[in-house]
Short mmCIF file of C-alpha atoms and ligand atoms in Angstrom, two decimals:
data_model
loop_
_atom_site.label_atom_id
_atom_site.label_comp_id
_atom_site.label_asym_id
_atom_site.label_seq_id
_atom_site.Cartn_x
_atom_site.Cartn_y
_atom_site.Cartn_z
CA MET A 540 -1.72 -12.98 -10.32
CA LYS A 541 -4.51 -10.76 -9.23
CA ARG A 542 -4.41 -10.18 -5.57
CA ARG A 543 -3.94 -7.71 -2.81
CA ALA A 544 -6.23 -4.80 -3.25
CA PHE A 545 -8.98 -3.06 -1.44
CA VAL A 546 -12.60 -3.98 -1.75
CA GLN A 547 -14.92 -1.03 -1.90
CA ALA A 548 -17.02 -0.48 1.16
CA GLY A 549 -20.67 -0.70 0.20
CA ALA A 550 -20.08 -1.23 -3.49
CA ILE A 551 -22.30 1.03 -5.53
CA GLY A 552 -24.08 0.24 -8.76
CA LEU A 553 -23.61 1.86 -12.11
CA GLY A 554 -25.94 4.31 -13.73
CA ALA A 555 -25.08 7.06 -11.29
CA LEU A 556 -22.94 9.14 -13.61
CA ALA A 557 -24.62 12.36 -12.62
CA LEU A 558 -23.69 11.97 -8.97
CA PRO A 559 -20.90 14.15 -7.63
CA SER A 560 -17.70 12.19 -7.42
CA LEU A 561 -17.09 10.12 -4.36
CA PRO A 562 -14.74 11.02 -1.55
CA ARG A 563 -11.09 10.67 -2.36
CA PRO A 564 -9.09 7.87 -0.81
CA GLY A 565 -7.86 8.90 2.56
CA GLU A 566 -10.96 10.99 3.21
CA SER A 567 -13.45 8.22 3.43
CA GLY A 568 -11.90 5.12 4.88
CA LEU A 569 -12.77 3.32 1.64
CA TRP A 570 -9.29 1.96 1.53
CA ALA A 571 -9.46 0.47 4.97
CA THR A 572 -11.64 -2.51 4.13
CA THR A 573 -9.38 -4.93 2.42
CA VAL A 574 -9.36 -8.54 1.37
CA LEU A 575 -5.82 -9.72 1.00
CA PRO A 576 -5.16 -13.01 -0.75
CA PRO A 577 -1.64 -14.31 -0.13
CA ALA A 578 1.14 -13.72 -2.64
CA GLY A 579 1.84 -16.58 -5.05
CA PRO A 580 5.31 -17.89 -6.01
CA ALA A 581 5.18 -16.32 -9.49
CA ASP A 582 4.58 -12.96 -7.85
CA ASP A 583 7.61 -13.47 -5.63
CA VAL A 584 9.91 -13.46 -8.64
CA ARG A 585 8.25 -10.42 -10.19
CA MET A 586 8.14 -8.49 -6.91
CA ALA A 587 11.69 -9.29 -5.82
CA TRP A 588 13.40 -6.06 -6.94
CA TRP A 589 10.60 -3.94 -5.50
CA ARG A 590 10.70 -5.68 -2.13
CA ASP A 591 14.47 -5.24 -1.97
CA ALA A 592 14.28 -1.59 -2.96
CA ARG A 593 12.19 -0.36 -0.04
CA PHE A 594 12.57 3.30 -1.01
CA GLY A 595 11.42 5.25 -4.06
CA MET A 596 10.80 8.78 -5.25
CA PHE A 597 7.36 10.01 -6.23
CA ILE A 598 7.23 13.03 -8.53
CA HIS A 599 4.09 15.11 -9.10
CA TRP A 600 4.75 17.50 -11.97
CA GLY A 601 2.55 19.03 -14.61
CA LEU A 602 0.79 22.18 -15.79
CA TYR A 603 -0.49 22.81 -12.25
CA SER A 604 3.11 23.32 -11.11
CA ILE A 605 3.07 26.63 -13.02
CA LEU A 606 0.30 27.98 -10.77
CA ALA A 607 2.32 26.95 -7.71
CA GLY A 608 -0.84 26.43 -5.67
CA GLU A 609 -2.26 29.90 -6.17
CA TRP A 610 -5.47 31.09 -7.83
CA MET A 611 -7.38 34.34 -7.29
CA GLY A 612 -5.73 35.07 -3.97
CA ARG A 613 -6.17 31.61 -2.50
CA THR A 614 -2.90 29.80 -1.94
CA ASP A 615 -3.88 26.36 -0.72
CA HIS A 616 -4.21 24.57 -4.05
CA ALA A 617 -1.86 22.12 -5.72
CA GLU A 618 -2.24 19.40 -8.36
CA TRP A 619 -6.03 19.45 -7.90
CA ILE A 620 -6.16 23.18 -8.67
CA ARG A 621 -8.32 22.97 -11.75
CA ASN A 622 -10.98 21.33 -9.61
CA THR A 623 -10.45 23.04 -6.27
CA ALA A 624 -10.32 26.53 -7.83
CA HIS A 625 -13.02 25.70 -10.42
CA ILE A 626 -10.84 26.80 -13.31
CA PRO A 627 -12.75 26.57 -16.61
CA LEU A 628 -11.12 24.28 -19.15
CA ALA A 629 -10.42 27.04 -21.68
CA GLU A 630 -8.67 29.04 -18.98
CA TYR A 631 -6.63 26.06 -17.78
CA GLU A 632 -5.62 25.24 -21.35
CA LYS A 633 -3.74 28.54 -21.50
CA LEU A 634 -1.15 26.94 -19.25
CA LEU A 635 0.08 24.91 -22.23
CA ALA A 636 1.76 27.99 -23.65
CA ARG A 637 3.49 28.61 -20.33
CA PHE A 638 5.03 25.18 -19.77
CA ASN A 639 8.70 25.66 -20.46
CA PRO A 640 10.82 24.15 -17.68
CA VAL A 641 14.15 25.16 -19.13
CA ARG A 642 16.05 23.99 -16.08
CA PHE A 643 14.69 20.43 -16.25
CA ASP A 644 17.50 17.92 -16.22
CA ALA A 645 16.41 14.32 -15.80
CA ASP A 646 19.90 13.19 -14.82
CA ARG A 647 19.90 15.73 -12.02
CA TRP A 648 16.56 14.57 -10.65
CA VAL A 649 17.50 10.93 -10.91
CA GLY A 650 20.91 11.70 -9.42
CA MET A 651 19.25 13.23 -6.37
CA ALA A 652 16.99 10.19 -6.02
CA LYS A 653 19.96 7.86 -6.28
CA ASP A 654 22.06 9.85 -3.81
CA ALA A 655 19.18 9.74 -1.36
CA GLY A 656 19.28 5.94 -1.57
CA MET A 657 16.12 5.59 -3.62
CA LYS A 658 15.91 2.69 -6.05
CA TYR A 659 12.99 3.72 -8.25
CA VAL A 660 11.24 6.83 -9.49
CA THR A 661 7.49 7.05 -10.03
CA ILE A 662 6.53 10.16 -11.99
CA THR A 663 3.18 11.48 -13.20
CA SER A 664 2.81 10.63 -16.87
CA LYS A 665 -0.70 12.08 -16.53
CA HIS A 666 -2.46 13.51 -13.48
CA HIS A 667 -6.18 14.18 -13.05
CA ASP A 668 -6.04 17.29 -15.25
CA GLY A 669 -5.36 14.90 -18.12
CA PHE A 670 -2.18 16.66 -19.29
CA CYS A 671 0.44 14.16 -20.44
CA LEU A 672 4.11 14.80 -19.78
CA PHE A 673 4.93 12.44 -22.65
CA ASP A 674 4.54 12.76 -26.37
CA ASN A 675 1.14 11.07 -26.47
CA ARG A 676 0.26 10.32 -30.08
CA LEU A 677 -3.43 10.17 -29.15
CA THR A 678 -3.86 13.72 -27.90
CA ASN A 679 -2.53 17.23 -28.27
CA TRP A 680 -3.09 17.75 -24.55
CA CYS A 681 0.50 16.83 -23.90
CA VAL A 682 4.00 18.17 -23.64
CA ARG A 683 4.41 18.22 -27.44
CA SER A 684 2.00 21.17 -27.54
CA THR A 685 4.02 23.27 -25.10
CA PRO A 686 7.02 25.48 -25.89
CA PHE A 687 9.12 22.86 -24.11
CA LYS A 688 8.10 20.06 -26.51
CA ARG A 689 10.56 17.52 -25.03
CA ASP A 690 9.18 14.14 -23.99
CA VAL A 691 9.72 14.12 -20.22
CA MET A 692 9.05 10.38 -19.94
CA LYS A 693 11.73 9.67 -22.54
CA GLU A 694 14.34 11.73 -20.73
CA MET A 695 13.40 10.27 -17.36
CA ALA A 696 13.54 6.69 -18.62
CA ALA A 697 16.95 7.31 -20.17
CA ALA A 698 18.25 8.88 -16.96
CA THR A 699 16.96 6.14 -14.65
CA GLY A 700 18.41 3.59 -17.06
CA ARG A 701 21.83 5.25 -16.88
CA ALA A 702 21.67 5.43 -13.09
CA GLY A 703 20.45 1.86 -12.61
CA LEU A 704 17.14 2.89 -11.05
CA LYS A 705 13.75 1.54 -12.05
CA GLN A 706 11.44 3.84 -13.96
CA CYS A 707 7.79 3.76 -12.94
CA TRP A 708 4.75 5.65 -14.22
CA TYR A 709 1.93 7.19 -12.21
CA HIS A 710 -1.11 7.41 -14.48
CA SER A 711 -4.47 8.86 -13.54
CA ILE A 712 -7.58 7.11 -14.76
CA MET A 713 -9.74 10.10 -13.85
CA ASP A 714 -9.34 12.73 -16.57
CA TRP A 715 -10.77 16.26 -16.39
CA HIS A 716 -9.87 17.08 -19.96
CA HIS A 717 -10.79 14.21 -22.24
CA PRO A 718 -14.24 14.87 -23.76
CA ASP A 719 -15.30 11.24 -23.37
CA TYR A 720 -14.35 10.91 -19.71
CA LEU A 721 -17.32 10.79 -17.36
CA PRO A 722 -18.53 12.10 -15.03
CA ARG A 723 -17.84 15.79 -15.36
CA ARG A 724 -16.98 17.73 -12.21
CA ASP A 725 -20.31 18.82 -10.79
CA TRP A 726 -19.33 22.53 -10.91
CA GLU A 727 -18.61 22.46 -14.65
CA ALA A 728 -21.65 20.53 -15.81
CA ALA A 729 -23.08 23.61 -17.52
CA THR A 730 -19.93 24.55 -19.44
CA ARG A 731 -18.90 21.03 -20.38
CA PRO A 732 -22.05 19.17 -21.41
CA VAL A 733 -21.85 15.42 -21.65
CA ASP A 734 -23.71 15.24 -24.96
CA GLY A 735 -21.97 12.87 -27.27
CA ALA A 736 -19.48 11.69 -24.65
CA ARG A 737 -18.77 7.97 -24.87
CA TYR A 738 -16.87 6.44 -22.00
CA SER A 739 -15.91 3.45 -24.15
CA ARG A 740 -13.87 5.81 -26.34
CA PHE A 741 -12.14 7.12 -23.25
CA ILE A 742 -11.20 3.55 -22.34
CA GLN A 743 -9.63 3.13 -25.76
CA TYR A 744 -7.69 6.33 -25.20
CA LEU A 745 -6.57 5.15 -21.75
CA HIS A 746 -5.43 1.80 -23.12
CA GLY A 747 -3.73 3.50 -26.04
CA SER A 748 -1.86 5.80 -23.69
CA VAL A 749 -0.80 2.96 -21.42
CA GLU A 750 0.37 1.03 -24.48
CA GLN A 751 2.68 3.86 -25.42
CA LEU A 752 3.97 4.11 -21.86
CA LEU A 753 4.76 0.39 -21.80
CA ARG A 754 6.06 0.11 -25.36
CA ASN A 755 8.15 3.18 -25.96
CA TYR A 756 10.27 3.66 -22.86
CA GLY A 757 11.95 0.33 -22.15
CA ASP A 758 11.34 -1.78 -19.06
CA ILE A 759 8.96 -0.14 -16.63
CA GLY A 760 9.02 -1.14 -12.98
CA VAL A 761 5.54 -0.13 -11.85
CA MET A 762 2.34 1.13 -13.41
CA TRP A 763 0.91 3.20 -10.57
CA PHE A 764 -2.72 3.99 -11.35
CA ASP A 765 -4.83 6.53 -9.47
CA GLY A 766 -8.11 8.40 -9.82
CA GLN A 767 -10.01 5.11 -10.14
CA TRP A 768 -12.72 5.88 -7.62
CA GLU A 769 -15.47 7.30 -9.78
CA GLN A 770 -18.30 4.90 -10.47
CA THR A 771 -17.75 4.88 -14.19
CA TRP A 772 -14.58 2.84 -13.66
CA THR A 773 -15.63 -0.75 -13.00
CA HIS A 774 -13.95 -3.87 -11.77
CA GLU A 775 -14.12 -5.39 -15.26
CA MET A 776 -12.38 -2.36 -16.71
CA GLY A 777 -9.73 -2.60 -14.02
CA ARG A 778 -9.23 -6.27 -14.77
CA ALA A 779 -8.79 -5.57 -18.47
CA LEU A 780 -6.30 -2.79 -17.81
CA TYR A 781 -4.32 -4.90 -15.36
CA ALA A 782 -4.21 -7.73 -17.92
CA ARG A 783 -3.15 -5.37 -20.71
CA CYS A 784 -0.26 -4.05 -18.64
CA ARG A 785 0.99 -7.56 -17.92
CA GLU A 786 0.54 -8.52 -21.56
CA LEU A 787 2.66 -5.59 -22.70
CA GLN A 788 5.31 -6.12 -20.04
CA PRO A 789 4.86 -9.45 -18.23
CA SER A 790 7.03 -8.46 -15.30
CA VAL A 791 5.54 -5.03 -14.67
CA ILE A 792 4.11 -4.47 -11.21
CA VAL A 793 0.70 -2.78 -10.99
CA ASN A 794 -0.66 -1.04 -7.91
CA ASN A 795 -4.07 -1.71 -6.40
CA ARG A 796 -5.61 1.54 -7.60
CA VAL A 797 -6.34 -0.12 -10.90
CA GLU A 798 -9.38 -1.59 -9.14
CA GLY A 799 -12.86 -0.38 -10.10
CA TRP A 800 -16.38 -0.38 -8.75
CA SER A 801 -18.41 -3.49 -8.46
CA GLN A 802 -22.05 -4.12 -7.63
CA THR A 803 -21.16 -7.37 -5.93
CA PRO A 804 -18.25 -8.11 -3.62
CA VAL A 805 -15.05 -8.51 -5.59
CA THR A 806 -13.63 -12.02 -5.40
CA ASP A 807 -10.53 -11.37 -7.50
CA PRO A 808 -9.15 -8.09 -6.17
CA LEU A 809 -6.70 -6.43 -8.53
CA GLY A 810 -3.20 -5.15 -8.13
CA ASP A 811 0.11 -6.29 -6.73
CA PHE A 812 0.52 -3.96 -3.79
CA ARG A 813 -1.52 -1.76 -1.52
CA THR A 814 -1.04 2.00 -1.46
CA PRO A 815 -1.71 3.62 1.92
CA GLU A 816 -1.60 7.37 1.36
CA GLN A 817 -0.09 9.86 3.80
CA GLU A 818 0.10 7.18 6.46
CA VAL A 819 2.05 4.18 7.58
CA PRO A 820 -0.35 1.42 8.58
CA ALA A 821 -0.41 0.70 12.33
CA THR A 822 1.03 -2.74 11.70
CA GLY A 823 2.18 -4.12 8.37
CA TRP A 824 0.29 -6.85 6.54
CA PRO A 825 2.28 -10.07 6.70
CA GLY A 826 2.50 -11.69 3.28
CA VAL A 827 1.10 -8.61 1.58
CA ASP A 828 3.06 -6.02 -0.37
CA TRP A 829 2.41 -2.36 0.34
CA GLU A 830 3.94 1.03 -0.22
CA SER A 831 3.14 4.15 1.77
CA CYS A 832 3.20 7.28 -0.37
CA ILE A 833 3.92 10.38 1.65
CA THR A 834 4.59 14.04 0.89
CA MET A 835 7.63 15.91 2.23
CA ASN A 836 5.45 18.95 3.00
CA ASP A 837 1.65 19.11 2.81
CA ASN A 838 1.11 18.89 -0.94
CA TRP A 839 1.88 16.51 -3.80
CA GLY A 840 2.16 19.18 -6.49
CA TYR A 841 4.32 22.29 -6.05
CA ASN A 842 2.88 24.96 -3.77
CA SER A 843 5.17 27.94 -3.27
CA HIS A 844 3.47 28.80 0.03
CA ASP A 845 3.84 25.39 1.57
CA HIS A 846 6.99 25.39 3.67
CA HIS A 847 5.63 22.88 6.14
CA PHE A 848 8.33 20.33 5.46
CA LYS A 849 8.94 17.31 7.62
CA THR A 850 12.31 17.29 9.33
CA VAL A 851 15.11 14.99 8.24
CA ALA A 852 14.62 13.01 11.44
CA GLN A 853 10.93 12.59 10.66
CA LEU A 854 11.62 11.50 7.10
CA ILE A 855 14.25 8.98 8.14
CA GLY A 856 11.80 7.88 10.81
CA LEU A 857 9.18 7.22 8.12
CA LEU A 858 11.60 5.13 6.10
CA VAL A 859 12.59 3.17 9.17
CA GLU A 860 8.96 2.72 10.15
CA THR A 861 7.83 1.45 6.75
CA SER A 862 10.80 -0.94 6.48
CA SER A 863 10.31 -2.24 10.00
CA LYS A 864 6.69 -3.01 9.17
CA GLY A 865 7.61 -4.74 5.91
CA GLY A 866 6.60 -2.01 3.45
CA ASN A 867 8.08 0.47 1.00
CA LEU A 868 8.20 4.27 1.22
CA LEU A 869 7.44 6.38 -1.86
CA LEU A 870 8.52 9.86 -0.85
CA ASN A 871 7.10 12.70 -2.90
CA ILE A 872 8.71 15.71 -4.55
CA GLY A 873 6.67 18.49 -6.19
CA PRO A 874 9.09 20.11 -8.64
CA LYS A 875 8.72 23.75 -9.65
CA ALA A 876 7.64 24.85 -13.10
CA ASP A 877 11.21 25.76 -14.04
CA GLY A 878 12.23 22.13 -13.67
CA THR A 879 13.99 22.33 -10.32
CA PHE A 880 13.18 20.72 -6.99
CA PRO A 881 12.28 23.03 -4.08
CA ASP A 882 15.38 23.82 -1.99
CA GLU A 883 13.86 22.19 1.09
CA SER A 884 13.45 18.95 -0.83
CA VAL A 885 16.99 19.06 -2.19
CA GLU A 886 18.41 19.55 1.30
CA ARG A 887 16.35 16.75 2.78
CA LEU A 888 17.19 14.31 0.02
CA ALA A 889 20.88 14.99 0.57
CA ALA A 890 20.58 14.46 4.33
CA ILE A 891 18.64 11.22 3.89
CA GLY A 892 21.37 10.13 1.47
CA ARG A 893 24.10 10.76 4.03
CA TRP A 894 22.24 8.55 6.49
CA MET A 895 21.51 5.88 3.89
CA ARG A 896 25.12 5.60 2.79
CA VAL A 897 25.99 4.50 6.32
CA ASN A 898 22.84 2.65 7.26
CA GLY A 899 21.26 1.54 3.99
CA GLU A 900 22.04 -2.13 4.55
CA ALA A 901 19.51 -2.02 7.40
CA ILE A 902 16.80 -0.98 4.92
CA TYR A 903 17.42 -2.73 1.56
CA GLY A 904 16.31 -6.30 1.18
CA THR A 905 15.07 -6.53 4.73
CA THR A 906 11.86 -7.90 6.13
CA ALA A 907 9.65 -6.73 8.98
CA SER A 908 10.60 -6.60 12.63
CA LEU A 909 10.45 -9.88 14.52
CA PHE A 910 9.91 -8.11 17.84
CA SER A 911 6.40 -7.48 19.08
CA LYS A 912 7.20 -5.75 22.35
CA ALA A 913 10.47 -3.88 21.94
CA ALA A 914 11.32 -0.24 22.56
CA PHE A 915 12.90 0.11 19.12
CA ARG A 916 12.08 -0.52 15.49
CA SER A 917 14.03 -3.20 13.65
CA THR A 918 14.40 -5.08 10.41
CA THR A 919 15.67 -8.56 9.61
CA LYS A 920 17.89 -9.96 6.85
CA GLY A 921 19.27 -13.50 6.87
CA ASN A 922 21.27 -14.03 10.05
CA ARG A 923 21.07 -10.38 11.03
CA ILE A 924 18.77 -8.06 12.87
CA TYR A 925 19.09 -4.28 12.58
CA LEU A 926 17.91 -2.17 15.50
CA PHE A 927 17.07 1.50 14.96
CA VAL A 928 17.81 3.42 18.13
CA THR A 929 16.61 7.00 18.29
CA ASP A 930 16.67 7.77 22.05
CA TRP A 931 20.20 6.66 22.59
CA PRO A 932 21.23 8.62 25.69
CA GLU A 933 18.14 7.60 27.63
CA VAL A 934 18.33 4.01 26.58
CA GLY A 935 20.77 2.53 29.08
CA PRO A 936 20.81 -1.24 28.62
CA LEU A 937 18.63 -1.99 25.63
CA ALA A 938 16.52 -5.08 26.26
CA LEU A 939 15.88 -7.48 23.37
CA PRO A 940 12.61 -8.95 24.62
CA GLY A 941 11.81 -12.42 23.39
CA LEU A 942 15.02 -12.89 21.41
CA LYS A 943 15.65 -16.63 21.62
CA THR A 944 18.80 -16.88 19.52
CA ALA A 945 22.15 -15.98 21.05
CA VAL A 946 23.73 -12.85 19.59
CA ARG A 947 27.16 -13.64 18.17
CA SER A 948 28.24 -10.03 17.78
CA ALA A 949 26.77 -6.55 17.89
CA TYR A 950 28.09 -3.21 16.61
CA ALA A 951 26.84 0.11 15.28
CA LEU A 952 26.76 0.57 11.48
CA ALA A 953 28.06 4.12 11.90
CA ASP A 954 31.09 2.91 13.82
CA GLN A 955 33.83 2.30 11.31
CA THR A 956 35.87 0.36 13.86
CA LYS A 957 32.90 -1.96 14.41
CA ALA A 958 33.68 -1.89 18.15
CA ALA A 959 31.82 -4.74 19.80
CA ILE A 960 28.74 -3.79 21.80
CA VAL A 961 28.43 -5.91 24.90
CA VAL A 962 25.47 -8.24 25.13
CA ASN A 963 24.45 -9.61 28.53
CA ALA A 964 21.44 -11.35 30.02
CA GLY A 965 20.15 -8.24 31.78
CA GLY A 966 16.81 -7.95 29.97
CA PRO A 967 13.44 -8.79 31.51
CA ASP A 968 13.07 -12.54 32.17
CA ALA A 969 16.82 -12.75 31.64
CA SER A 970 16.44 -11.93 27.95
CA GLN A 971 19.50 -10.59 26.18
CA ALA A 972 20.26 -6.87 26.48
CA LEU A 973 22.76 -4.51 24.85
CA ILE A 974 25.07 -2.32 26.88
CA LEU A 975 25.32 0.66 24.57
CA PRO A 976 28.31 3.00 24.66
CA ARG A 977 27.64 6.47 26.01
CA ASN A 978 27.51 8.40 22.75
CA ALA A 979 25.08 7.76 19.93
CA PRO A 980 26.99 7.09 16.70
CA ASP A 981 24.33 8.91 14.67
CA PRO A 982 22.53 12.04 15.88
CA VAL A 983 19.25 11.09 14.22
CA CYS A 984 18.92 7.34 14.32
CA SER A 985 21.71 4.87 15.11
CA VAL A 986 21.58 1.40 13.69
CA VAL A 987 22.92 -1.50 15.71
CA VAL A 988 23.56 -4.77 13.87
CA LEU A 989 23.05 -8.03 15.67
CA GLU A 990 24.75 -10.98 14.02
CA PHE A 991 23.74 -14.58 14.64
CA ASP A 992 25.01 -18.00 13.62
CA GLN A 993 21.60 -18.84 12.22
CA ALA A 994 18.35 -17.09 11.35
CA PRO A 995 17.27 -15.44 14.61
CA VAL A 996 14.08 -16.39 16.40
CA VAL A 997 12.01 -14.03 18.54
CA GLY A 998 9.18 -15.55 20.52
C1 LIG B 2291 -4.65 11.06 -4.46
C2 LIG B 2291 -4.76 12.40 -5.10
C3 LIG B 2291 -3.61 12.78 -5.91
C4 LIG B 2291 -2.27 12.23 -5.58
C5 LIG B 2291 -2.34 10.85 -5.04
C6 LIG B 2291 -1.03 10.33 -4.48
O1 LIG B 2291 -5.19 10.08 -5.18
O2 LIG B 2291 -5.93 12.55 -5.82
O3 LIG B 2291 -3.57 14.13 -6.17
O4 LIG B 2291 -1.66 12.09 -6.78
O5 LIG B 2291 -3.32 10.68 -4.14
O6 LIG B 2291 -1.22 9.14 -3.82
#
């Protein structure tokens, strides 16, 4: 069951707790060196809903959302703010008294995810600052200690359940609050001495927290770990945590960031899917599950100064790109401290939803493009191929290079009349080509369905 993960480049030994923490994924290329054992049949059953879903919502929300990215005049922080602004723990703890998102409405958030065509929601149960958005019986550093008091995980799980979406938890292993977590940030070594800290107790706390998350909130789709890259977290610890998750909920899916450090090359890499961050891999990985997590603007957590949002066309393009390469897209929202989504996010979700209501069948349950040298992206499902055409007016005849199977019929998903699109043999080497009508049926990305009498072959 353990498969598909990264192997650390130049694995480093233990005993280096005093070293500053290592580069974060995405900064170092650590995630690029990967051994990828093939998926087994048992995994296929467990992964089926996730592979069909293709599109989920990521939510980064916590005490940091109150600061909205700003500290002492600098405005480029976000969920890392306690570390990037060097905020002393006692100072950061004052945020507890300010967490009161009176406008939080789980049904509204989940409703927006559902309307956008998303099938699962992955929300931070705990980020690196250690604050838990759930009523964690093992710590007071949680929502119970805020004026808000309400268990956010409970309300989210109930709302996703009502809406028929899968509830998933993001959970950081790295913890800048727990006294037994090691190492400390290098800048706070003087104010937070490590005397008496016992990492083994932290592991118990981590397991105890995960147990609550997998016992108290019904069926959970994914345990999405993060913050695993410090040398204190070892492969053996990752293996035990992975096993515990599966023991608690046998069908839960666990991401590859459960993996820890190893002195020797890892032969049993952990996790069920890879997690490229802020990127879509150049090509997919055939036989391997992966999910690109990507922000709508430049930050995961809310930053009131960050209005650098991707356009609707870019966001739909990312969803099309991940699907056409055989992966999922986990698109992030950084809600505000009052419990609402930023307006830009709300607008974009609605626009994606409008597109998905027409074109969603080209995304859900599909597999990667069969074409290697085509001018368009595509997906495949049974006896159908879906082509995503973005440059419609310039396209002219659209060649289907290498398509060996005869097209039975072709039409645009956005065309309610399903008017037949003519297919002739005008492509290079007499391959089939589409004669597209003059006007694009969708201003952003038009989907053309090709239907066949059998599973299509592209050579
Ligand atoms: C990184 C960051 C974190 C963010 C995550 C999302 O690991 O540390 O802030 O939650 O990526 O993938």
